[in-house]
Tab-separated table of C-alpha atoms in Angstrom:
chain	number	residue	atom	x	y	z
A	73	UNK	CA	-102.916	13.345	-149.734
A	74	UNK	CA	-100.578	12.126	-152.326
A	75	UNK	CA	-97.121	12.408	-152.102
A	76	UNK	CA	-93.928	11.106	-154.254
A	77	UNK	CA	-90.689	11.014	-152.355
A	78	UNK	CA	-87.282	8.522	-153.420
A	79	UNK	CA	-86.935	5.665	-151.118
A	80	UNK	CA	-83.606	4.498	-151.686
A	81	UNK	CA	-83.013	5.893	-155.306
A	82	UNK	CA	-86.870	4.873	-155.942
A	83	UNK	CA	-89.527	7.010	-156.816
A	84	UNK	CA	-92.155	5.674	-154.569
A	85	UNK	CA	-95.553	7.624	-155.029
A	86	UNK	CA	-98.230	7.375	-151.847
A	87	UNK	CA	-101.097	8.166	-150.405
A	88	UNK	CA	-100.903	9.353	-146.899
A	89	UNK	CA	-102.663	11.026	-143.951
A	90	UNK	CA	-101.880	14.361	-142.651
A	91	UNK	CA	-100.411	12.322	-139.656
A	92	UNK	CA	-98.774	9.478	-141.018
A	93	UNK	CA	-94.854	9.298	-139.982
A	94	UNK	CA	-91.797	8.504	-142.255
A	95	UNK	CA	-90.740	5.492	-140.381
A	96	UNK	CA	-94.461	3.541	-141.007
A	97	UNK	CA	-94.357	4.526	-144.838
A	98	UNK	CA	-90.555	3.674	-144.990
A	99	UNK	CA	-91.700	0.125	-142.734
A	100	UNK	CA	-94.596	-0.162	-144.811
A	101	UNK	CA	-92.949	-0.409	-148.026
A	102	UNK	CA	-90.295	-3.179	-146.629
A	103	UNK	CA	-87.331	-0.709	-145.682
A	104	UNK	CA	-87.291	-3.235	-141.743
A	105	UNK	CA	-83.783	-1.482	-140.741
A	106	UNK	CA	-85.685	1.616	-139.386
A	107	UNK	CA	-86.245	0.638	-135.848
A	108	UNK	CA	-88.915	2.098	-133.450
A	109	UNK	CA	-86.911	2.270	-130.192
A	110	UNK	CA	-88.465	4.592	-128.043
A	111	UNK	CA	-91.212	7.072	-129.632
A	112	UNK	CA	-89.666	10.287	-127.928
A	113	UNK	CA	-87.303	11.024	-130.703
A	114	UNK	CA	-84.068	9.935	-128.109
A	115	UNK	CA	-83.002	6.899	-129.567
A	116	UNK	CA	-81.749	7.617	-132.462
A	117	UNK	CA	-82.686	3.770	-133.899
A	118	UNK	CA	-85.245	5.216	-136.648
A	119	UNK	CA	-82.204	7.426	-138.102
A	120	UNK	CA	-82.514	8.017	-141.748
A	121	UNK	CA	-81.285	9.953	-144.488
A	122	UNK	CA	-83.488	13.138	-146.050
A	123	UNK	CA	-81.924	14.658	-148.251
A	124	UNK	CA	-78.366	12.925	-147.209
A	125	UNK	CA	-78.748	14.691	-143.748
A	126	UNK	CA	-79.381	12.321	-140.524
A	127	UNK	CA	-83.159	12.796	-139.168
A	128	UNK	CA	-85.501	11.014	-137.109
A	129	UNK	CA	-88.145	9.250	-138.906
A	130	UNK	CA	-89.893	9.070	-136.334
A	131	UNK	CA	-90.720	12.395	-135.525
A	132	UNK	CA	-90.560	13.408	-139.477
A	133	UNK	CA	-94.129	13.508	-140.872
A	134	UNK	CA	-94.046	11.690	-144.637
A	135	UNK	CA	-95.735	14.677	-145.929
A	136	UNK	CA	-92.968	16.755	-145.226
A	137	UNK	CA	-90.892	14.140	-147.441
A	138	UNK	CA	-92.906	14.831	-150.314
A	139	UNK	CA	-90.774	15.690	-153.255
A	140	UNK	CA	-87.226	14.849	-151.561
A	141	UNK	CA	-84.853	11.986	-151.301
A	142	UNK	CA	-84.736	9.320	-148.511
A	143	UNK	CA	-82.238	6.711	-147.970
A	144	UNK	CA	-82.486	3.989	-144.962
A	145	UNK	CA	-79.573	0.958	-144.393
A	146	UNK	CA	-81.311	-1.146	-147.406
A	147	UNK	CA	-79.785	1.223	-149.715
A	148	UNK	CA	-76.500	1.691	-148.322
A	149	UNK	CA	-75.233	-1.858	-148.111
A	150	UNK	CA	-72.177	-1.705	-149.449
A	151	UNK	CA	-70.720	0.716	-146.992
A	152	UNK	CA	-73.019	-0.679	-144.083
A	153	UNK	CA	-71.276	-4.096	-144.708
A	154	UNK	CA	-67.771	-2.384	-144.693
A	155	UNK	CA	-68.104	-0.782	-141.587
A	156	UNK	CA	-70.413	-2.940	-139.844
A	157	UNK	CA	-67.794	-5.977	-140.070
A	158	UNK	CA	-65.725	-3.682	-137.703
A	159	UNK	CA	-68.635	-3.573	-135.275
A	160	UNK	CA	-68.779	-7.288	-135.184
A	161	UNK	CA	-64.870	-7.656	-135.216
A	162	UNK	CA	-65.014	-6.210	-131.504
A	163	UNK	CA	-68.424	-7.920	-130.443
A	164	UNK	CA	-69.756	-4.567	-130.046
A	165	UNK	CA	-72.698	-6.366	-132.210
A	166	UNK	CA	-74.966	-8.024	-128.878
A	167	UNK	CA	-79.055	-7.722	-129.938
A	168	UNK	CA	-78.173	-6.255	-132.874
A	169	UNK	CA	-81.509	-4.109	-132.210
A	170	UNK	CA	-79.680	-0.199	-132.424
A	171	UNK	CA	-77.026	-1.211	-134.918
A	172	UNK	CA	-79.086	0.405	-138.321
A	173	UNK	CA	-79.695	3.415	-136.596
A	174	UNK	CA	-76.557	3.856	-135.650
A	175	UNK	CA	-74.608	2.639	-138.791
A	176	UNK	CA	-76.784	5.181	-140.460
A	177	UNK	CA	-75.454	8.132	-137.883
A	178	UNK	CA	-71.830	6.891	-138.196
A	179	UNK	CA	-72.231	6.972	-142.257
A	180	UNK	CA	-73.442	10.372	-142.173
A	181	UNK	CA	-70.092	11.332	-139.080
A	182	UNK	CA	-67.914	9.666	-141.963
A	183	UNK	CA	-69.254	11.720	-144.765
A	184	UNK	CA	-68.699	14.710	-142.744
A	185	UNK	CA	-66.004	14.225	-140.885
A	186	UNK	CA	-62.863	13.107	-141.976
A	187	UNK	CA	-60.400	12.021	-138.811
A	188	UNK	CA	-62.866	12.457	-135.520
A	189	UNK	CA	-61.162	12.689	-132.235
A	190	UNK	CA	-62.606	10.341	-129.862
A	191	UNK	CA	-64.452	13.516	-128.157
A	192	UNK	CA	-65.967	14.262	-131.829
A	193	UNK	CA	-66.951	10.694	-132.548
A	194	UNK	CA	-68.846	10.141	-128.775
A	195	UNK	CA	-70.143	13.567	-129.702
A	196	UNK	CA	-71.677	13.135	-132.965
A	197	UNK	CA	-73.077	9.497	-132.187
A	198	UNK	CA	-74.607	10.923	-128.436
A	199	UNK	CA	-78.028	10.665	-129.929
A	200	UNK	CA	-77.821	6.636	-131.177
A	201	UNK	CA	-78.687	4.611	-127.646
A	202	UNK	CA	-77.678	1.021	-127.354
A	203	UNK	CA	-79.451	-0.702	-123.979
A	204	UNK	CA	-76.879	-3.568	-124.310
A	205	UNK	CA	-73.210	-2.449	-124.533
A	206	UNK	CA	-70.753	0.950	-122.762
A	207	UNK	CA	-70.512	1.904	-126.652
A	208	UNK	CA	-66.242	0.974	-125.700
A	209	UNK	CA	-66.662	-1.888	-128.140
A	210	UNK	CA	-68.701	0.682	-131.046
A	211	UNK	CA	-66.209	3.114	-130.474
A	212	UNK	CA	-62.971	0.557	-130.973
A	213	UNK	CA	-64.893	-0.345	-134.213
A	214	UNK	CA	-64.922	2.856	-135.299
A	215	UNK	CA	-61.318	4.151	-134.268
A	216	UNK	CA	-60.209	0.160	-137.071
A	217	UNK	CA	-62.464	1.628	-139.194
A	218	UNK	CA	-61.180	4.990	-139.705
A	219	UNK	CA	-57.610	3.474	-139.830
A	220	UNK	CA	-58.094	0.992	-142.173
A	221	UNK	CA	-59.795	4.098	-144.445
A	222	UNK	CA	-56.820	6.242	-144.286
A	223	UNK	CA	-54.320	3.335	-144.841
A	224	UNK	CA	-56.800	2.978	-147.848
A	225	UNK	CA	-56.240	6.277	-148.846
A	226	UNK	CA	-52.635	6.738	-148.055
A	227	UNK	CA	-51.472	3.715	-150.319
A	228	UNK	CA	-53.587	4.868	-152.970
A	229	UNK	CA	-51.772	8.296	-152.688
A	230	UNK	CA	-48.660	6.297	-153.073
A	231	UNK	CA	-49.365	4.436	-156.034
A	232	UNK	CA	-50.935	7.838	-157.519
A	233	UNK	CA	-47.456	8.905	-156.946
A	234	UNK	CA	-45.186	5.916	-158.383
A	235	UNK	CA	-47.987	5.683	-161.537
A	236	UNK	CA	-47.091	9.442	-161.828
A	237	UNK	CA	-43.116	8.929	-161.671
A	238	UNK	CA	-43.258	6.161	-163.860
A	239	UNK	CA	-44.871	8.624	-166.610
B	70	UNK	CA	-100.556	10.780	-128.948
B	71	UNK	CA	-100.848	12.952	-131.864
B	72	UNK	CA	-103.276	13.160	-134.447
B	73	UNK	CA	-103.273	15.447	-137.513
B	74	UNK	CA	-106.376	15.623	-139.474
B	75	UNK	CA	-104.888	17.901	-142.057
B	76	UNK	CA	-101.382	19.176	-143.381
B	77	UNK	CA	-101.131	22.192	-145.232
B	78	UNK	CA	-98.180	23.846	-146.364
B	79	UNK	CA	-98.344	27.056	-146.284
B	80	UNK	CA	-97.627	29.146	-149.453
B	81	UNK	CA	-97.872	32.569	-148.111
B	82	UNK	CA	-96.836	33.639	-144.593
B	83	UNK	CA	-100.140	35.897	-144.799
B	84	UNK	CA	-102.233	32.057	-145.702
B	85	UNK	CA	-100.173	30.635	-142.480
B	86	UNK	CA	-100.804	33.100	-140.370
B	87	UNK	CA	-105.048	32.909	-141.274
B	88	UNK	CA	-104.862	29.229	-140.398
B	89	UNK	CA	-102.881	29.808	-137.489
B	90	UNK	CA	-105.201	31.503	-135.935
B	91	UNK	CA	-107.750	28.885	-134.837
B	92	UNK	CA	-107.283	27.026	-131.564
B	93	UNK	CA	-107.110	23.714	-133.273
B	94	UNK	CA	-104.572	24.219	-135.949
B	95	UNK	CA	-101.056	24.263	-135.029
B	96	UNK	CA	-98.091	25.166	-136.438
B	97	UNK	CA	-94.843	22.606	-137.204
B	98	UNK	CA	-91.338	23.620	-136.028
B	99	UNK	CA	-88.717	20.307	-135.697
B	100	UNK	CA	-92.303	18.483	-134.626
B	101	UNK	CA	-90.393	17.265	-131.565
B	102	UNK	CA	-92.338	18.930	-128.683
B	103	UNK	CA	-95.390	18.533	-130.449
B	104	UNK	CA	-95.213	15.055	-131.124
B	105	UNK	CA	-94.397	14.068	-127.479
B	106	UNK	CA	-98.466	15.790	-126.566
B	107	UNK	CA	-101.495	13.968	-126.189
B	108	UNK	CA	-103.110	16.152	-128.773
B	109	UNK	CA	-105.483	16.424	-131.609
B	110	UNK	CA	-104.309	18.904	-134.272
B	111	UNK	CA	-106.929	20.231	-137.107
B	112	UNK	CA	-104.897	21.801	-139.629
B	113	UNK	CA	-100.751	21.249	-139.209
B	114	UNK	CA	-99.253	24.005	-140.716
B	115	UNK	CA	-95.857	23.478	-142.075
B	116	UNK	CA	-93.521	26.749	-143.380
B	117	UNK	CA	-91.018	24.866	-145.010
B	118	UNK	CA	-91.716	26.559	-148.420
B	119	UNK	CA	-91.680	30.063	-146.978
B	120	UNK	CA	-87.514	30.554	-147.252
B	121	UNK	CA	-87.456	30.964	-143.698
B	122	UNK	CA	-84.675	28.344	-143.370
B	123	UNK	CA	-81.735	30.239	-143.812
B	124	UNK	CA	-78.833	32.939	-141.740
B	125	UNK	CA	-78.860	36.191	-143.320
B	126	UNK	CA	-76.304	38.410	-142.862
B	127	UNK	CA	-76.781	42.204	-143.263
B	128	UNK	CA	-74.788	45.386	-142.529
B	129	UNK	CA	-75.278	44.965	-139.021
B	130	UNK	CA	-77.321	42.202	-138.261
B	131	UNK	CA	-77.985	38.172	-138.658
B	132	UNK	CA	-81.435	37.167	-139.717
B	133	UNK	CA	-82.201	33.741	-138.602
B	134	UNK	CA	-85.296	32.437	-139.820
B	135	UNK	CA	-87.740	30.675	-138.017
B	136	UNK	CA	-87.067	27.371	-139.812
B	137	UNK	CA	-83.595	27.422	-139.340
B	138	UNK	CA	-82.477	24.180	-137.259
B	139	UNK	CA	-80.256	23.682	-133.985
B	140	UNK	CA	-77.989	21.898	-136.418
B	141	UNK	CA	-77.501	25.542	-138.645
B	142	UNK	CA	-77.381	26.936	-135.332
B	143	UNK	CA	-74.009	25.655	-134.273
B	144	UNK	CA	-72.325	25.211	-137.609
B	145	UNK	CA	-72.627	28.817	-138.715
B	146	UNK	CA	-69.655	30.031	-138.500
B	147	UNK	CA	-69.939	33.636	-138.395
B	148	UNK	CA	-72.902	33.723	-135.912
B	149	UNK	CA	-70.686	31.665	-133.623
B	150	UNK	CA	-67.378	33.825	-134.529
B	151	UNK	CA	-69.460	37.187	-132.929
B	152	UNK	CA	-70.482	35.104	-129.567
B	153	UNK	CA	-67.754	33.107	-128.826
B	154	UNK	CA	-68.922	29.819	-129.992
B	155	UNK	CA	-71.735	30.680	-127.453
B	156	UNK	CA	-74.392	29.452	-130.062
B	157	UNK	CA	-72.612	25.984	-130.785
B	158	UNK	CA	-72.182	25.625	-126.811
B	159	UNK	CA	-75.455	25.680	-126.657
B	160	UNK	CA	-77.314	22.807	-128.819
B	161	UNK	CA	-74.356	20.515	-128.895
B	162	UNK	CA	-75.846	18.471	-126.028
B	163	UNK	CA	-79.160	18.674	-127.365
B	164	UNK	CA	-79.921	14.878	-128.321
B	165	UNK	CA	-78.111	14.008	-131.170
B	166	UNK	CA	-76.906	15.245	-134.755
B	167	UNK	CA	-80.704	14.071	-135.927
B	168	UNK	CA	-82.366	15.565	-133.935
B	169	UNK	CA	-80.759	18.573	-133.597
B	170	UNK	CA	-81.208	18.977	-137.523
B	171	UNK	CA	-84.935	18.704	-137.409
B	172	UNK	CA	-85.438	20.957	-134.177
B	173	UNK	CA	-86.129	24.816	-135.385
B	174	UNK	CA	-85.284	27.911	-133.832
B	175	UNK	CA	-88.498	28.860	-134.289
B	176	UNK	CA	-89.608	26.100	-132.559
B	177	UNK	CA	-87.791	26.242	-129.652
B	178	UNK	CA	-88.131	30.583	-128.954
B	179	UNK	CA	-91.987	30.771	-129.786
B	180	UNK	CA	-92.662	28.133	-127.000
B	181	UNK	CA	-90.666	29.533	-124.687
B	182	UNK	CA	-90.153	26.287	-122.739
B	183	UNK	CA	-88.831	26.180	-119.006
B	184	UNK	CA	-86.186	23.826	-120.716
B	185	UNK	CA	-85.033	25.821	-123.553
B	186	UNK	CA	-80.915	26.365	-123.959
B	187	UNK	CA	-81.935	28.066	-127.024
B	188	UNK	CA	-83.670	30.875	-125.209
B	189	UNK	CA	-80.988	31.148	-122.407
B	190	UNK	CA	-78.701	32.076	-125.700
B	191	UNK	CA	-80.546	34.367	-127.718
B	192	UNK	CA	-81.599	36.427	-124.707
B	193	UNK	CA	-77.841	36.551	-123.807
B	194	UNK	CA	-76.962	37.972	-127.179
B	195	UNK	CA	-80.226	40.486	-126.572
B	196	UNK	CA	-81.700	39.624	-130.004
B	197	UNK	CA	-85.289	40.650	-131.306
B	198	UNK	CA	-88.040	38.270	-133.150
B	199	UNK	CA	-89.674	39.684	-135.858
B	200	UNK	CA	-93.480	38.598	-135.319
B	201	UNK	CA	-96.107	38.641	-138.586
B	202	UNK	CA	-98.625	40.330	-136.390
B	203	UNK	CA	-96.822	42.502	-133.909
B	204	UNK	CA	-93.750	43.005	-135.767
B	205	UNK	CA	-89.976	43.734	-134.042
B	206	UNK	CA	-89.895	43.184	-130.463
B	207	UNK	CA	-87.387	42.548	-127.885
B	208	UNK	CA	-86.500	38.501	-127.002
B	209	UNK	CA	-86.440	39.836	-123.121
B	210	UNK	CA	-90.112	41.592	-124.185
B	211	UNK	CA	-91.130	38.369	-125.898
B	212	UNK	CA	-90.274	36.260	-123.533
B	213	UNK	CA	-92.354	37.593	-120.674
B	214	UNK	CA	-95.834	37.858	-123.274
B	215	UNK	CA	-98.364	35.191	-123.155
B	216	UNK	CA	-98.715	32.351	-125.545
B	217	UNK	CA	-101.022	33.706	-128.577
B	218	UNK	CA	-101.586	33.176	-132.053
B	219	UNK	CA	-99.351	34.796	-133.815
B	220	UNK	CA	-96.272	33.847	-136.424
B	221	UNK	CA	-92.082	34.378	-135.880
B	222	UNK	CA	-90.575	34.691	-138.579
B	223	UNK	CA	-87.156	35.584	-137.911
B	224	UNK	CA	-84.465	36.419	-135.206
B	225	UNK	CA	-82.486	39.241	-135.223
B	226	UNK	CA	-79.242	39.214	-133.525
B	227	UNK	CA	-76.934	42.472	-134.341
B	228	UNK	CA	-73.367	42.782	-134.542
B	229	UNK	CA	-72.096	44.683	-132.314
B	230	UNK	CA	-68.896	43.985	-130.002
B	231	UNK	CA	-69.448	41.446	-127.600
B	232	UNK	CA	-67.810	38.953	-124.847
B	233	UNK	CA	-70.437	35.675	-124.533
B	234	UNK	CA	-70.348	32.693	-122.283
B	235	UNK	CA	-72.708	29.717	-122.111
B	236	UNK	CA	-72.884	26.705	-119.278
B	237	UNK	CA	-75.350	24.487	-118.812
B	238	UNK	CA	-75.698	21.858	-115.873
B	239	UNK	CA	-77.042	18.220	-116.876
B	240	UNK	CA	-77.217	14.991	-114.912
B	241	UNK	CA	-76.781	13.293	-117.879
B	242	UNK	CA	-75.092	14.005	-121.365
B	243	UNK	CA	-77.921	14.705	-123.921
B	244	UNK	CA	-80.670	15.083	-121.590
B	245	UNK	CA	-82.906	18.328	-121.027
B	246	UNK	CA	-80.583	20.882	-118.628
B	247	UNK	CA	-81.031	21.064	-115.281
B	248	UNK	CA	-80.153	24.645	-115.160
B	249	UNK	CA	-78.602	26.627	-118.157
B	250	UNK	CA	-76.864	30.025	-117.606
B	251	UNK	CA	-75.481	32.678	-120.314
B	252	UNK	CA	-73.083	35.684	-119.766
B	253	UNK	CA	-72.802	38.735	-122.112
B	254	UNK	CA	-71.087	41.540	-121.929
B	255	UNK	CA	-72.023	44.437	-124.589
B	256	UNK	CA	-70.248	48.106	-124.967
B	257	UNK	CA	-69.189	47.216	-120.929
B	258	UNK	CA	-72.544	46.308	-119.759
B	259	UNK	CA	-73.206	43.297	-118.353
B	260	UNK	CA	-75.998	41.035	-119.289
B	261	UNK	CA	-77.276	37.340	-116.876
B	262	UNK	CA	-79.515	34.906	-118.331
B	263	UNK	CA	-80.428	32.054	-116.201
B	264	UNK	CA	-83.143	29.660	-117.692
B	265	UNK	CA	-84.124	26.068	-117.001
B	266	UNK	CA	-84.995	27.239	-113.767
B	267	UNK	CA	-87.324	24.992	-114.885
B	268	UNK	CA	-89.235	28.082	-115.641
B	269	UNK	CA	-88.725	30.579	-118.978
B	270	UNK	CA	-85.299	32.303	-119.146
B	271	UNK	CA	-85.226	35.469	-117.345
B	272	UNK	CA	-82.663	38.350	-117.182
B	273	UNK	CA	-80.525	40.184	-114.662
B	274	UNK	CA	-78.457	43.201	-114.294
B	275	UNK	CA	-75.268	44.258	-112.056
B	276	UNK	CA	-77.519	46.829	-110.642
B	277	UNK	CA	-75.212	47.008	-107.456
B	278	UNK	CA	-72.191	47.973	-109.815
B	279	UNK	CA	-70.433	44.862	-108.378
B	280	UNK	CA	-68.407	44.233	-111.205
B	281	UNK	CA	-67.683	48.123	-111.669
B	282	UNK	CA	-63.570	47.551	-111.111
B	283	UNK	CA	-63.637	44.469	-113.360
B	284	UNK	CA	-64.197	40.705	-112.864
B	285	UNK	CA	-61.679	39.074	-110.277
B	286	UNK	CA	-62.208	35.904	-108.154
B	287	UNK	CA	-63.865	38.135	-105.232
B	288	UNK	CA	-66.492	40.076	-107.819
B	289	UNK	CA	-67.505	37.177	-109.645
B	290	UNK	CA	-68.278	35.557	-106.340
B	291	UNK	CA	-69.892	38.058	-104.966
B	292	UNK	CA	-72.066	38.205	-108.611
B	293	UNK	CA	-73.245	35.012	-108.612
B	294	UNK	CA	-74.169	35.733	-105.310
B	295	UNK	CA	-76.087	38.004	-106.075
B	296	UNK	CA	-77.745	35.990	-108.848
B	297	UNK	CA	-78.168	33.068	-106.911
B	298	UNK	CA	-80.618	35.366	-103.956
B	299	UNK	CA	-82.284	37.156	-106.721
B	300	UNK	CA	-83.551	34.031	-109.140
B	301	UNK	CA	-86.624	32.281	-108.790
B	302	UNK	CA	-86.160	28.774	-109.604
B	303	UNK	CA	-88.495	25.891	-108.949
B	304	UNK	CA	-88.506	21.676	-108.264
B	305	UNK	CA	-89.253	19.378	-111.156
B	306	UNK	CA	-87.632	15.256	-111.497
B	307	UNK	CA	-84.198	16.858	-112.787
B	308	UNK	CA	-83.685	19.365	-109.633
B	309	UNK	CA	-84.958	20.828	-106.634
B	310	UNK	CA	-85.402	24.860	-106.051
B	311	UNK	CA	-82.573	24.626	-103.446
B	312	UNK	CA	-80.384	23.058	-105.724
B	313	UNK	CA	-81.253	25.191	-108.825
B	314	UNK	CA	-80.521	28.296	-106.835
B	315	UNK	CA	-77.046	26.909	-105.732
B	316	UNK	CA	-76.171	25.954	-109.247
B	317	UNK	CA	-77.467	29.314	-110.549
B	318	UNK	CA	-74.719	31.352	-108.477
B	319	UNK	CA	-71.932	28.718	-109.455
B	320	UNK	CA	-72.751	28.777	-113.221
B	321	UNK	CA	-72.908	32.926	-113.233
B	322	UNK	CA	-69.354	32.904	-111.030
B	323	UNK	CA	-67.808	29.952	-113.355
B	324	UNK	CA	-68.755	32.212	-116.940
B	325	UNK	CA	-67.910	35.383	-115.226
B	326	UNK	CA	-64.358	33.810	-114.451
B	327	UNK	CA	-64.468	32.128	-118.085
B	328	UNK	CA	-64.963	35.525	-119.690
B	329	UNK	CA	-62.595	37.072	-117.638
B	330	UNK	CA	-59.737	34.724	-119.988
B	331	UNK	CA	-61.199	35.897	-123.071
């Protein structure tokens, strides 16, 4: 069957069998973030975006895709390379093998959740497995991360303020 | 693995239902379960376009449709105001975030699985499925018939004053439960779901009155019990029977003492 789906802002259109997956189109068409860790939907290292909400591509079939919007890591640099650089800051970066699948998750925590206890953060990332690390290093990343982004905020509250005094 | 030789989605529940009803043809919830078989489907049917994705709320009732994920499931606010967060207690160990918004309620009640936390909850909160063929029927009735071919469409859970506690028991974070238990307690009757056992989620009753003066230490002892010598539970790679039992009349004391703050 045909389908036409957005791969990254891109209308892609495709022919595919009843039974072909999201993560082989999405690999097939050069998106290599999307990881196939361990085929039982546990993982969490094919993590994608449908429709800006966090699946498994791995267990999504690409003809339920048809007609909506998927985003992988290649189309989220920007904020990938923003928060990743906290990963690496505390070495939490070792094969490097779970780390788009997981950036991907932690996008979509950020998007949803603004200041994440540590008990929030362990909770919403649960389903992203890394064979390598105790996830202490990932979850120091994140904790810099979501500093830096309010300090981010909070100064540009400030000079909101001053600009607004000034007038 | 799984094969799919054709997708279809449906565009009537009546066209779903049809297809639905040969052996080979199989219809899609989250896809998780399915997709972990060794199987060969003919026809997947998908019911994404039939608008049964969403919480209704009514005079008295919730409608959850059959497409509605895990995910829906524990956000919803007002289905989790009327069981005490019950609901969100639930699926929040269930995988991850991703998973949990692909995984349908549908999914998980119409296979009934000897794992399910999702059917521990709704029997709990004594809800009905609306079935295309049979039509409104009990969750407790369900739960007991035999696989067959027809379509759910929709839970019904009504509102009606209730206390509800869930606790599950799982060696490791994430993973399928080992034993899940639910308490509810409607117009002063009290309701006991134990499931996991590892088989389907069955119900029990105080039918010895022992909680007639009220729950204290002693009574919710003495109810779990109860529970515990009444429950048939069974050995699988997460538990033995022994152990299932034990954990059975420590979950049922441990919600009965939990409701007892409430």
């Amino acid at each position: 069957m045909q389908i036409k789906l957005w791969i990254n802002n891109k209308a892609v259109i495709k022919e595919a069998e009843a039974d072909l997956l999201l993560i082989d189109l999405l690999r097939n068409n050069g998106c290599y973030s999307v990881k196939r860790g361990c085929e039982t939907g546990n993982c969490g290292l094919c993590t994608v975006f449908v429709d800006e909400k966090p699946v498994l591509s791995c267990s999504t079939l690409a003809a339920r895709v048809n007609g909506k919007k998927v985003t992988t890591l290649e189309g989220l640099q920007r904020e990938a390379e923003d928060f990743g650089t906290y990963i690496a800051e505390q070495g939490a970066e070792q094969c490097g093998f779970c780390n788009p699948g997981f950036i991907m998750n932690a996008i979509a925590m950020f998007r949803e959740k603004q200041n994440p206890s540590d008990e929030e953060i362990k909770e919403y990332l649960a389903g992203n497995l890394c064979r390598c690390s105790g996830y202490e290093g990932q979850l120091r990343g994140i904790r810099a991360y979501l500093e830096y982004q309010q300090s981010k905020a909070a100064k540009a509250e400030l000079a909101a303020q001053n600009i607004s005094e000034v007038i | 693995m799984l094969t799919i030789s054709q997708y279809v989605r449906a565009e009537s529940i009546q066209q779903a239902y049809e297809l639905n009803q040969k052996r080979s043809n199989a219809v899609l919830g989250g896809m998780h379960w399915l997709k972990l078989q060794k199987r060969n489907v003919g026809t997947a049917i998908d019911l994404s376009d039939l608008g049964l994705d969403t919480i209704e709320e009514t005079e008295d009732s919730f409608l959850i449709g059959a497409m509605v994920t895990l995910r829906q499931l524990e956000l919803q606010r007002e289905l989790n105001d009327i069981s005490n967060n019950a609901l969100s207690e639930s699926v929040r160990q269930i995988v991850g975030v991703q998973f949990r918004n692909m995984a349908t309620v549908g999914g998980s009640i119409f296979g009934r699985y000897g794992f399910s936390d999702v059917l521990t909850v709704f029997l709990a909160l004594d809800a009905q499925v609306e079935l295309y063929n049979r039509g409104v029927i009990s969750l407790e009735e369900f739960s007991k018939l035999p696989y067959d071919r027809d379509l759910l469409l929709n839970l019904i859970v009504k509102k009606v004053n209730r206390k509800t506690v869930y606790l599950s028991q799982r060696n490791t974070k994430t993973d399928f439960p080992v034993l899940t238990c639910a308490v509810c307690k409607t117009d002063g009757k009290y309701r006991f779901v134990i499931g996991a056992r590892p088989k389907r989620a069955v119900c029990f009753y105080d039918e010895l009155g022992i909680l007639e003066n009220g729950i204290t230490e002693a009574s919710a002892a003495e109810l779990g019990n109860y529970i515990s010598s009444q429950v048939e539970t069974g050995s699988n790679m997460r538990g033995s029977e022994e152990y299932r039992r034990i954990l059975a009349g420590v979950l049922t004391k441990r919600a009965l003492l939990q409701m007892k703050e409430m």
